[in-house]
Amino acid sequence: MRTHFCGLIDESLIGQTVTLCGWADVARDLGGLCFIDLRDHEGIVQVVAEPSDAEGNAAVVATAAKVGYEDCLRVTGSVRRRESVNPKIPTGQVEVVATAIEVLNKAEPLPFHHHENPGEDIRLKYRYLDLRSPEMQRRMRTRTKLVAALRRWLDARGFQDIETPILTKATPEGARDFLVPARMHSGEFYALPQSPQLFKQILMVAGFDRYYQIARCFRDEALRADRQLEFTQLDMEFAWVDEKTVQDTVEGMVRDVFREVAGVELDAFPRMTWAEAMRRYGSDKPDLRIALELVDVDALVKDSQFKVFTDAAGVDGMRVCALRIPGGAALSRKQIDEYAAHAAKYGAKGLAYAKLGEDGAVNSPVAKFFDEAAFAALLAHVGADKGDIVFFGAGAFNTVSDFMGAVRLKAGRDFKLVEDSWKPLWVTDFPMFEWDDEAQRFVALHHPFTAPAVDDVDELRANARTATSRGYDMVLNGNEIGGGSIRIHRPAMQSAVFELLGIGAEEQQAKFGFLLDALKYGAPPHGGIAFGIDRIAALMAGTESIRDVIAFPKTTTAQCLMTGAPSPIEDAQLAEVHVAVRAKDGA
């Protein structure tokens, strides 16, 4: 139906006849002289329908005059140089003088215009229209280029692309599973995979050595800007490796792919332990583009009269820290309260502060709990200067780190302290376990197949609360784009980790017996990593939401507005899979 793409018409085609297909992005009738900006997935070119003595030209102009927004057209015409160049588009040097215009499909009045700024709900309801926009076309093409570049890189280095099952077994760790009733096995269910983790480990036992997969994964968890119920990851696994081998390999891959797809040269990848990242930045995915750092001040506040500080200072598992914000003394009391409210979202019960005026005067509700010299020493230790504000946090180490890290990010944005750059790093040596007070048991910080740093089962049991793992995350500009670990490859250690997680011997066999059996038969040391395709594509495309690089995403309420999913199922179909729907409590 066409000879060329709209966005690829250039000066080399001047004088030639072309046939184009696309949508009318803009149509203007200037009293017999008509202009149409014709758009396809490659871009836009200007089409002109102008009066002439050519046979049939009047009909062309008449058709052009009736063209409306998003009408689907086929245009034939000759390419000529434009009198008025448009430097904003690649085709801006030329235009197509129409000799035939065919309306392939007339568009009804649209619910929104691409040149407007419609809300996300209406964009997702009419996603097929939203995806037509040049910006969404650019974002989705970035994603396509990313996946293609990753495949080329891995294929060239001997990685095997192996598909793993979508219908699999439910496991008791991680997020909630999506369950699928098994029609041929009454009362039994498959689960959609949260990741191919166990299958890729078994592939290492099977001798495939280097595996990868562009894998669809499913987790029934709360949605946010960087999380969806279903998502895509680059899944990788290596046999006969240690952490450095995995990290060096995938670091090279990420460098090459960012250079090819985004034209970005990434800085060096520093390595930072989890403990250091939390201490300095209050996050296990620190954004190094912001130079602000948390400073521990336990030793300088332990002798104060402020109980919030003294109850936490020097106590195991607690911390008191400070964050200096240059120029922050300009914050009003209302703005300081907004920072406190922001910190409260992350567990803060309050946010103490000290403002230093340009005259050096200190304004702080906690200064009265210190003698003047001690408070001056505290501010000096933090590096506070005239015109600065210092925020303080005290309490449980992880809670304080979380809310002070959130304050750091907000301050970085508010005070325009985010460097325009790309800052990658590795975060390593994660804790092996976290203690769940509500459940009164350990939970795995990464997943239960991550190897501990110690190789002795008895030593792990004796020091479970302080044990570190061989896990590692790749972080870029405050986003975790990849996470992995060296895996447990000995069945005795895997059983011990399960036991520490409260998974008894019987449940181990029921849920993970196939893995434990596989580890008995000469499983090699192995490790791997998974990268979030959606997150990387969003970074490359310059958008904060992964919904902008997913063709048909769900809303934050876990709905597809376009199709109406999820939706009720008829009783007959439910009966086929031996499922009955129970009414909600109180219904």
Coordinates of C-alpha atoms in Angstrom, one line a residue:
M1 CA 0.0 0.0 0.0
R2 CA 3.0 2.3 0.5
T3 CA 6.4 2.9 -1.0
H4 CA 8.0 4.8 1.8
F5 CA 7.5 5.7 5.5
C6 CA 6.5 9.3 6.4
G7 CA 9.3 10.0 8.8
L8 CA 12.0 8.8 6.3
I9 CA 11.2 11.2 3.4
D10 CA 14.3 13.4 2.8
E11 CA 16.1 15.4 0.2
S12 CA 17.4 12.3 -1.6
L13 CA 13.8 11.7 -2.8
I14 CA 13.2 15.2 -4.3
G15 CA 11.4 14.8 -7.7
Q16 CA 10.3 11.3 -7.0
T17 CA 6.7 10.0 -6.6
V18 CA 6.0 8.3 -3.2
T19 CA 3.0 6.7 -1.7
L20 CA 2.5 7.1 2.1
C21 CA 0.1 5.7 4.7
G22 CA -0.6 7.2 8.1
W23 CA -2.7 9.4 10.3
A24 CA -3.5 13.0 10.0
D25 CA -1.7 14.6 12.9
V26 CA -2.7 18.2 11.9
A27 CA -4.9 19.3 9.0
R28 CA -5.2 22.9 7.9
D29 CA -7.4 24.3 5.1
L30 CA -6.2 27.8 4.1
G31 CA -9.0 28.4 1.6
G32 CA -8.1 26.0 -1.2
L33 CA -4.6 25.4 -0.1
C34 CA -4.5 22.5 2.4
F35 CA -1.7 21.2 4.6
I36 CA -1.7 17.8 6.3
D37 CA 0.9 16.6 8.7
L38 CA 0.9 12.9 8.0
R39 CA 2.3 10.6 10.7
D40 CA 3.4 7.0 10.9
H41 CA 5.6 5.2 13.3
E42 CA 8.8 6.7 11.7
G43 CA 7.6 10.3 12.1
I44 CA 5.8 13.2 10.3
V45 CA 6.0 14.7 6.9
Q46 CA 4.1 17.7 5.5
V47 CA 1.6 16.9 2.7
V48 CA 0.3 19.8 0.5
A49 CA -2.8 19.8 -1.6
E50 CA -2.8 22.9 -3.8
P51 CA -4.8 24.2 -6.7
S52 CA -3.5 23.4 -10.2
D53 CA -4.6 22.6 -13.7
A54 CA -3.9 18.9 -13.3
E55 CA -6.8 16.6 -14.0
G56 CA -8.4 15.5 -10.8
N57 CA -6.6 18.0 -8.7
A58 CA -9.8 19.7 -7.6
A59 CA -11.0 16.4 -6.1
V60 CA -7.6 16.0 -4.2
V61 CA -8.0 19.5 -2.7
A62 CA -11.6 18.8 -1.8
T63 CA -10.7 15.6 0.0
A64 CA -7.9 17.3 1.8
A65 CA -10.2 20.0 3.0
K66 CA -12.4 17.4 4.7
V67 CA -9.6 15.5 6.5
G68 CA -9.9 15.5 10.3
Y69 CA -7.7 14.7 13.2
E70 CA -6.5 11.1 13.2
D71 CA -8.2 10.2 9.9
C72 CA -6.4 7.2 8.4
L73 CA -5.0 8.2 4.9
R74 CA -3.1 7.0 1.9
V75 CA -1.4 9.7 0.0
T76 CA 0.5 9.7 -3.3
G77 CA 2.5 12.6 -4.5
S78 CA 5.8 14.1 -5.5
V79 CA 8.6 15.2 -3.1
R80 CA 9.8 18.7 -3.4
R81 CA 11.9 21.1 -1.3
R82 CA 9.9 23.2 1.3
E83 CA 10.0 27.0 1.0
S84 CA 9.6 27.3 4.7
V85 CA 11.9 24.8 6.4
N86 CA 10.9 23.2 9.7
P87 CA 14.1 22.4 11.6
K88 CA 12.1 20.7 14.4
I89 CA 11.5 17.5 12.4
P90 CA 13.8 15.3 10.4
T91 CA 11.6 15.7 7.3
G92 CA 11.5 19.5 7.7
Q93 CA 13.5 20.2 4.5
V94 CA 10.8 18.6 2.2
E95 CA 7.1 18.1 1.6
V96 CA 4.9 15.9 -0.5
V97 CA 2.7 17.5 -3.1
A98 CA -0.4 15.3 -3.2
T99 CA -1.7 13.9 -6.5
A100 CA -4.1 11.5 -4.7
I101 CA -5.5 11.3 -1.2
E102 CA -7.6 8.3 -0.1
V103 CA -9.4 8.3 3.2
L104 CA -8.9 4.7 4.4
N105 CA -10.9 5.2 7.6
K106 CA -12.6 8.3 8.9
A107 CA -11.9 8.8 12.6
E108 CA -14.8 9.8 14.9
P109 CA -14.2 12.7 17.3
L110 CA -11.4 11.5 19.7
P111 CA -11.7 11.5 23.5
F112 CA -8.4 13.4 23.7
H113 CA -5.8 15.1 21.5
H114 CA -2.1 14.1 21.4
H115 CA -1.1 17.7 21.7
E116 CA -3.0 18.1 24.9
N117 CA -1.9 16.6 28.3
P118 CA -4.6 14.1 29.1
G119 CA -4.7 12.4 32.5
E120 CA -3.3 8.9 32.7
D121 CA -6.7 7.2 33.2
I122 CA -8.0 8.4 29.9
R123 CA -4.7 7.6 28.2
L124 CA -4.9 4.0 29.5
K125 CA -8.6 3.6 28.6
Y126 CA -7.8 4.5 25.0
R127 CA -4.3 3.1 25.0
Y128 CA -4.3 2.4 21.3
L129 CA -4.7 6.1 20.7
D130 CA -2.1 7.0 23.3
L131 CA 0.4 4.7 21.7
R132 CA 0.0 6.5 18.3
S133 CA 1.6 9.6 19.8
P134 CA 5.2 10.3 18.7
E135 CA 6.4 10.3 22.3
M136 CA 5.0 6.9 23.0
Q137 CA 6.3 5.6 19.7
R138 CA 9.7 6.8 20.7
R139 CA 9.5 5.3 24.2
M140 CA 8.4 1.9 22.9
R141 CA 11.1 1.9 20.2
T142 CA 13.7 2.6 22.9
R143 CA 12.5 -0.5 24.6
T144 CA 12.6 -2.6 21.4
K145 CA 16.2 -1.4 20.8
L146 CA 17.2 -2.3 24.4
V147 CA 15.9 -5.9 24.1
A148 CA 17.5 -6.4 20.7
A149 CA 20.9 -5.0 21.9
L150 CA 20.8 -7.3 25.0
R151 CA 20.0 -10.4 22.9
R152 CA 22.8 -9.6 20.4
W153 CA 25.3 -9.1 23.2
L154 CA 24.4 -12.3 25.0
D155 CA 24.1 -14.4 21.9
A156 CA 27.6 -13.3 20.8
R157 CA 29.0 -14.6 24.1
G158 CA 27.6 -18.0 24.2
F159 CA 24.6 -17.5 26.4
Q160 CA 21.7 -19.9 25.6
D161 CA 18.2 -18.5 25.4
I162 CA 16.1 -21.1 27.2
E163 CA 12.4 -20.8 28.0
T164 CA 11.1 -21.9 31.4
P165 CA 7.5 -22.7 32.4
I166 CA 4.8 -20.1 32.9
L167 CA 2.6 -22.6 34.7
T168 CA 4.6 -23.7 37.7
K169 CA 4.4 -24.5 41.4
A170 CA 3.4 -22.1 44.2
T171 CA 6.1 -21.3 46.7
P172 CA 5.8 -19.8 50.2
E173 CA 8.4 -17.0 49.8
G174 CA 8.4 -13.6 48.1
A175 CA 5.3 -11.8 46.9
R176 CA 1.9 -13.4 46.6
D177 CA 1.5 -15.8 43.7
F178 CA -1.1 -15.5 41.0
L179 CA -2.9 -18.9 41.0
V180 CA -4.3 -20.7 38.1
P181 CA -6.9 -23.5 38.7
A182 CA -6.0 -26.8 37.1
R183 CA -9.1 -28.1 35.2
M184 CA -7.7 -31.7 34.9
H185 CA -6.7 -31.8 38.6
S186 CA -9.6 -30.9 40.8
G187 CA -8.7 -28.7 43.7
E188 CA -5.1 -28.1 42.6
F189 CA -3.5 -25.0 41.2
Y190 CA -0.6 -23.8 39.1
A191 CA 1.1 -20.6 40.0
L192 CA 2.4 -18.0 37.5
P193 CA 6.2 -17.5 38.1
Q194 CA 7.5 -14.6 40.2
S195 CA 10.8 -15.3 38.4
P196 CA 12.4 -18.3 36.7
Q197 CA 14.7 -18.6 39.8
L198 CA 14.5 -22.4 40.5
F199 CA 14.4 -23.4 36.9
K200 CA 17.5 -21.5 36.0
Q201 CA 19.4 -23.0 39.0
I202 CA 18.3 -26.5 37.8
L203 CA 19.6 -25.6 34.3
M204 CA 23.0 -25.0 35.9
V205 CA 22.8 -28.5 37.5
A206 CA 21.9 -29.7 34.0
G207 CA 25.1 -28.4 32.5
F208 CA 24.0 -25.4 30.4
D209 CA 26.5 -23.1 32.1
R210 CA 25.4 -19.8 30.6
Y211 CA 21.6 -19.2 30.4
Y212 CA 19.5 -16.1 29.7
Q213 CA 15.8 -15.4 29.0
I214 CA 13.7 -12.3 28.4
A215 CA 11.2 -13.6 31.0
R216 CA 7.7 -12.5 31.9
C217 CA 7.1 -12.6 35.6
F218 CA 4.1 -12.1 37.8
R219 CA 3.7 -10.8 41.4
D220 CA 0.5 -10.1 43.1
E221 CA 1.7 -7.0 45.0
A222 CA 0.9 -3.3 45.4
L223 CA 1.6 -1.3 42.3
R224 CA 3.6 2.0 42.0
A225 CA 5.5 3.9 39.3
D226 CA 8.3 1.3 39.1
R227 CA 6.2 -1.8 39.7
Q228 CA 3.5 -3.8 37.8
L229 CA 1.7 -7.1 38.4
E230 CA 3.3 -8.5 35.3
F231 CA 6.7 -7.3 34.2
T232 CA 9.7 -8.3 32.0
Q233 CA 13.2 -9.1 33.2
L234 CA 16.4 -10.2 31.6
D235 CA 17.2 -13.4 33.6
M236 CA 20.7 -14.7 33.6
E237 CA 22.6 -17.5 35.3
F238 CA 26.2 -18.7 35.3
A239 CA 27.9 -21.9 36.5
W240 CA 31.4 -22.0 38.0
V241 CA 31.5 -18.4 39.0
D242 CA 32.0 -16.1 42.0
E243 CA 30.5 -12.6 42.5
K244 CA 33.2 -10.7 40.7
T245 CA 32.8 -12.8 37.6
V246 CA 29.1 -12.2 37.4
Q247 CA 29.5 -8.5 38.2
D248 CA 32.3 -7.8 35.7
T249 CA 30.5 -9.7 32.9
V250 CA 27.1 -7.9 33.3
E251 CA 28.8 -4.5 34.0
G252 CA 30.4 -4.8 30.5
M253 CA 27.0 -5.7 29.0
V254 CA 25.3 -2.7 30.6
R255 CA 28.0 -0.4 29.5
D256 CA 27.8 -1.6 25.9
V257 CA 24.0 -1.6 25.7
F258 CA 23.7 2.0 27.2
R259 CA 26.3 3.2 24.7
E260 CA 24.5 1.5 21.8
V261 CA 20.9 2.3 22.7
A262 CA 21.1 5.6 24.6
G263 CA 24.4 7.0 23.5
V264 CA 25.5 7.1 27.2
E265 CA 29.0 6.4 28.5
L266 CA 28.5 5.2 32.1
D267 CA 30.9 6.2 34.8
A268 CA 32.9 3.7 36.8
F269 CA 30.8 1.2 38.9
P270 CA 32.0 1.7 42.5
R271 CA 31.2 -1.1 45.0
M272 CA 29.5 -0.3 48.3
T273 CA 28.3 -2.6 51.0
W274 CA 24.7 -2.5 52.1
A275 CA 25.8 -1.3 55.5
E276 CA 27.7 1.7 54.1
A277 CA 24.9 2.6 51.7
M278 CA 22.4 2.7 54.5
R279 CA 24.7 4.6 56.8
R280 CA 25.7 7.3 54.2
Y281 CA 22.5 7.5 52.1
G282 CA 19.7 5.9 54.0
S283 CA 19.0 3.6 51.1
D284 CA 20.1 0.3 49.6
K285 CA 19.7 2.0 46.1
P286 CA 21.4 5.3 46.7
D287 CA 21.2 8.1 44.1
L288 CA 24.8 9.2 43.8
R289 CA 23.8 12.2 41.7
I290 CA 22.9 13.9 45.0
A291 CA 26.0 14.7 47.0
L292 CA 24.1 15.0 50.4
E293 CA 25.0 12.4 53.0
L294 CA 23.7 11.3 56.3
V295 CA 26.1 11.8 59.3
D296 CA 26.0 9.7 62.4
V297 CA 26.0 11.9 65.5
D298 CA 25.3 9.4 68.3
A299 CA 28.5 10.3 70.2
L300 CA 27.6 14.0 70.2
V301 CA 24.1 13.7 71.4
K302 CA 24.3 10.9 74.0
D303 CA 24.8 13.4 76.9
S304 CA 22.1 15.8 75.8
Q305 CA 18.8 16.1 77.7
F306 CA 16.7 15.2 74.6
K307 CA 15.2 11.8 75.4
V308 CA 14.5 10.9 71.7
F309 CA 18.2 11.2 71.0
T310 CA 19.6 9.7 74.2
D311 CA 17.3 6.6 74.0
A312 CA 18.8 5.8 70.6
A313 CA 22.4 7.0 70.8
G314 CA 24.9 4.2 71.0
V315 CA 22.2 1.5 71.3
D316 CA 22.6 -1.6 69.2
G317 CA 20.2 -1.6 66.3
M318 CA 19.5 2.1 66.7
R319 CA 21.0 5.3 65.3
V320 CA 20.9 9.1 65.5
C321 CA 21.9 10.9 62.3
A322 CA 21.8 14.3 60.7
L323 CA 21.4 15.6 57.2
R324 CA 22.7 19.1 56.2
I325 CA 21.0 20.8 53.4
P326 CA 22.9 23.8 52.0
G327 CA 20.6 26.9 51.7
G328 CA 17.9 25.1 53.6
A329 CA 17.5 27.9 56.2
A330 CA 15.2 29.5 53.6
L331 CA 12.5 26.9 54.3
S332 CA 9.5 28.3 56.0
R333 CA 7.9 26.6 59.0
K334 CA 5.1 25.3 56.7
Q335 CA 7.8 23.8 54.4
I336 CA 9.6 22.2 57.3
D337 CA 6.3 20.6 58.4
E338 CA 5.9 19.2 54.8
Y339 CA 9.3 17.6 55.2
A340 CA 8.2 16.1 58.5
A341 CA 5.0 14.8 56.9
H342 CA 7.1 13.3 54.1
A343 CA 9.3 11.5 56.6
A344 CA 6.3 10.2 58.5
K345 CA 5.3 8.2 55.3
Y346 CA 8.5 6.3 55.9
G347 CA 8.0 5.7 59.6
A348 CA 9.2 8.9 61.3
K349 CA 7.5 9.9 64.5
G350 CA 9.1 13.4 64.2
L351 CA 11.8 15.3 62.4
A352 CA 14.0 17.6 64.5
Y353 CA 15.8 20.5 62.9
A354 CA 18.2 23.3 63.3
K355 CA 18.3 26.4 61.0
L356 CA 21.4 28.6 60.8
G357 CA 20.6 32.2 59.8
E358 CA 22.8 34.2 57.6
D359 CA 23.9 36.0 60.7
G360 CA 24.9 32.7 62.3
A361 CA 21.9 32.6 64.7
V362 CA 20.5 29.2 65.5
N363 CA 16.8 28.4 65.3
S364 CA 16.1 24.9 66.7
P365 CA 13.4 23.4 68.9
V366 CA 16.0 20.9 70.3
A367 CA 18.9 23.4 71.0
K368 CA 17.5 23.9 74.5
F369 CA 18.4 20.3 75.4
F370 CA 22.1 21.0 74.8
D371 CA 24.6 23.4 76.3
E372 CA 25.7 26.0 73.8
A373 CA 29.1 24.5 73.2
A374 CA 27.8 21.0 72.7
F375 CA 25.2 22.1 70.2
A376 CA 27.8 24.2 68.3
A377 CA 30.1 21.1 68.2
L378 CA 27.2 19.0 66.8
L379 CA 26.5 21.5 64.0
A380 CA 30.2 21.8 63.3
H381 CA 30.5 18.0 63.0
V382 CA 27.7 17.9 60.5
G383 CA 29.4 20.7 58.5
A384 CA 26.6 23.2 58.9
D385 CA 27.2 26.7 57.8
K386 CA 25.3 30.0 57.6
G387 CA 22.1 29.6 55.6
D388 CA 21.8 25.8 56.1
I389 CA 19.3 23.6 57.8
V390 CA 20.1 20.3 59.5
F391 CA 17.5 17.6 59.9
F392 CA 17.9 14.9 62.6
G393 CA 16.5 11.4 62.9
A394 CA 16.6 9.0 65.8
G395 CA 15.3 5.5 66.4
A396 CA 15.6 2.0 64.9
F397 CA 18.4 1.9 62.4
N398 CA 16.4 0.7 59.4
T399 CA 13.5 3.1 60.1
V400 CA 15.7 6.1 60.6
S401 CA 17.7 5.2 57.5
D402 CA 14.5 4.9 55.5
F403 CA 12.9 8.2 56.4
M404 CA 16.2 10.2 56.4
G405 CA 17.0 8.7 53.0
A406 CA 13.6 9.9 51.8
V407 CA 14.2 13.4 53.2
R408 CA 17.6 13.4 51.4
L409 CA 16.0 12.6 48.0
K410 CA 13.2 15.2 48.5
A411 CA 15.8 17.8 49.4
G412 CA 17.9 16.9 46.4
R413 CA 15.0 17.5 44.1
D414 CA 13.6 20.6 45.9
F415 CA 17.0 22.4 46.1
K416 CA 18.0 21.3 42.5
L417 CA 21.0 19.3 43.8
V418 CA 20.5 16.4 41.4
E419 CA 23.5 16.2 39.1
D420 CA 22.7 15.8 35.4
S421 CA 24.7 12.6 34.9
W422 CA 24.5 8.8 35.1
K423 CA 25.8 7.3 38.4
P424 CA 25.9 3.5 38.6
L425 CA 27.2 1.4 41.5
W426 CA 27.1 -2.1 43.0
V427 CA 25.6 -2.6 46.4
T428 CA 26.9 -5.7 48.0
D429 CA 27.0 -7.8 51.2
F430 CA 23.3 -7.5 52.0
P431 CA 22.0 -9.0 55.3
M432 CA 21.1 -12.6 54.8
F433 CA 17.9 -12.3 56.9
E434 CA 15.5 -9.7 58.3
W435 CA 13.6 -10.3 61.5
D436 CA 9.8 -10.1 61.2
D437 CA 8.5 -8.9 64.5
E438 CA 4.9 -9.7 63.6
A439 CA 5.5 -13.2 62.3
Q440 CA 8.3 -13.8 64.9
R441 CA 10.6 -15.3 62.3
F442 CA 13.3 -14.5 59.9
V443 CA 12.5 -13.6 56.3
A444 CA 15.0 -13.6 53.4
L445 CA 16.2 -10.2 52.3
H446 CA 16.9 -11.3 48.7
H447 CA 15.4 -14.8 48.4
P448 CA 15.9 -18.1 50.2
F449 CA 18.3 -19.4 47.5
T450 CA 20.9 -16.8 48.1
A451 CA 24.2 -18.1 49.5
P452 CA 25.4 -16.8 52.9
A453 CA 28.9 -15.3 53.1
V454 CA 29.8 -18.1 55.5
D455 CA 30.2 -21.7 54.2
D456 CA 29.6 -23.4 57.5
V457 CA 26.0 -24.4 58.4
D458 CA 26.6 -24.3 62.2
E459 CA 28.2 -20.9 61.9
L460 CA 25.2 -19.6 60.0
R461 CA 22.8 -20.9 62.6
A462 CA 24.8 -19.3 65.4
N463 CA 25.0 -15.9 63.8
A464 CA 21.8 -15.7 61.7
R465 CA 20.9 -12.2 62.9
T466 CA 24.1 -10.7 61.7
A467 CA 24.9 -13.0 58.8
T468 CA 25.6 -11.3 55.4
S469 CA 24.8 -12.8 52.0
R470 CA 26.5 -13.1 48.7
G471 CA 23.8 -10.9 47.2
Y472 CA 24.4 -7.9 45.0
D473 CA 22.3 -5.2 43.3
M474 CA 23.2 -3.0 40.4
V475 CA 21.9 0.6 41.0
L476 CA 21.6 3.4 38.6
N477 CA 20.6 7.0 39.5
G478 CA 18.7 5.7 42.6
N479 CA 17.0 2.8 40.8
E480 CA 17.7 -0.8 41.4
I481 CA 18.0 -2.1 37.8
G482 CA 19.4 -5.5 38.6
G483 CA 19.6 -7.9 41.5
G484 CA 21.3 -11.2 41.9
S485 CA 23.5 -13.4 44.1
I486 CA 25.7 -16.4 44.3
R487 CA 23.3 -19.3 44.9
I488 CA 23.3 -22.1 47.5
H489 CA 24.6 -25.2 45.7
R490 CA 24.8 -27.6 48.6
P491 CA 21.6 -29.3 49.9
A492 CA 22.6 -29.2 53.6
M493 CA 23.0 -25.4 53.4
Q494 CA 19.8 -24.9 51.5
S495 CA 17.9 -27.0 54.1
A496 CA 19.5 -25.0 56.9
V497 CA 18.4 -21.7 55.3
F498 CA 14.9 -23.0 54.9
E499 CA 14.8 -24.0 58.6
L500 CA 15.9 -20.5 59.7
L501 CA 13.1 -19.1 57.6
G502 CA 10.6 -21.3 59.4
I503 CA 10.2 -23.9 56.6
G504 CA 10.2 -27.3 58.2
A505 CA 11.5 -30.5 56.6
E506 CA 8.0 -31.7 55.5
E507 CA 7.2 -28.3 53.8
Q508 CA 10.7 -28.2 52.3
Q509 CA 10.0 -31.5 50.5
A510 CA 6.5 -30.5 49.5
K511 CA 7.5 -27.1 48.1
F512 CA 11.1 -27.5 47.1
G513 CA 11.8 -31.2 47.0
F514 CA 12.7 -31.1 43.3
L515 CA 15.4 -28.4 44.0
L516 CA 16.9 -30.2 47.0
D517 CA 17.0 -33.4 45.0
A518 CA 18.8 -31.7 42.1
L519 CA 21.4 -30.2 44.4
K520 CA 22.4 -33.7 45.6
Y521 CA 23.7 -34.7 42.2
G522 CA 26.9 -32.6 41.7
A523 CA 25.4 -29.1 41.5
P524 CA 28.2 -26.7 40.5
P525 CA 28.8 -23.4 42.2
H526 CA 26.6 -20.9 40.4
G527 CA 25.1 -17.4 40.5
G528 CA 23.2 -15.0 38.4
I529 CA 21.3 -11.8 38.2
A530 CA 18.0 -10.4 36.8
F531 CA 17.6 -7.0 35.2
G532 CA 14.3 -5.1 35.1
I533 CA 13.7 -4.4 31.4
D534 CA 10.9 -2.0 32.2
R535 CA 13.0 0.1 34.6
I536 CA 16.0 0.3 32.3
A537 CA 13.8 1.2 29.3
A538 CA 12.1 3.9 31.4
L539 CA 15.5 5.4 32.3
M540 CA 16.7 5.3 28.7
A541 CA 13.5 6.9 27.5
G542 CA 13.6 9.7 30.2
T543 CA 10.4 8.9 32.0
E544 CA 9.8 8.1 35.7
S545 CA 7.0 5.6 35.2
I546 CA 7.5 2.1 33.8
R547 CA 3.9 2.4 32.5
D548 CA 5.3 4.7 29.8
V549 CA 7.4 1.9 28.3
I550 CA 4.8 -1.0 28.7
A551 CA 2.3 -1.3 25.8
F552 CA -0.6 -2.2 28.0
P553 CA 0.1 -1.6 31.7
K554 CA -2.2 -1.9 34.7
T555 CA -3.2 1.1 36.8
T556 CA -2.1 1.5 40.4
T557 CA -5.4 -0.1 41.3
A558 CA -4.3 -3.2 39.3
Q559 CA -6.8 -2.7 36.5
C560 CA -6.6 -2.6 32.7
L561 CA -8.9 0.3 31.9
M562 CA -8.9 -0.6 28.2
T563 CA -10.2 -4.2 28.5
G564 CA -11.9 -3.9 31.8
A565 CA -9.7 -6.6 33.4
P566 CA -10.1 -8.1 36.0
S567 CA -13.7 -9.0 35.4
P568 CA -16.3 -11.6 36.7
I569 CA -16.3 -15.1 35.3
E570 CA -19.5 -17.0 34.5
D571 CA -20.5 -19.8 36.8
A572 CA -20.2 -22.4 34.1
Q573 CA -16.6 -21.5 33.4
L574 CA -15.8 -21.5 37.1
A575 CA -17.4 -25.0 37.4
E576 CA -15.1 -26.3 34.7
V577 CA -12.1 -25.5 36.9
H578 CA -13.8 -26.6 40.1
V579 CA -13.8 -23.1 41.6
A580 CA -16.6 -21.4 43.5
V581 CA -16.5 -17.7 44.4
R582 CA -17.3 -16.9 48.0
A583 CA -19.0 -13.6 48.8
K584 CA -17.0 -10.9 50.5
D585 CA -17.4 -10.7 54.3
G586 CA -20.5 -8.6 55.0
A587 CA -21.8 -8.9 51.5

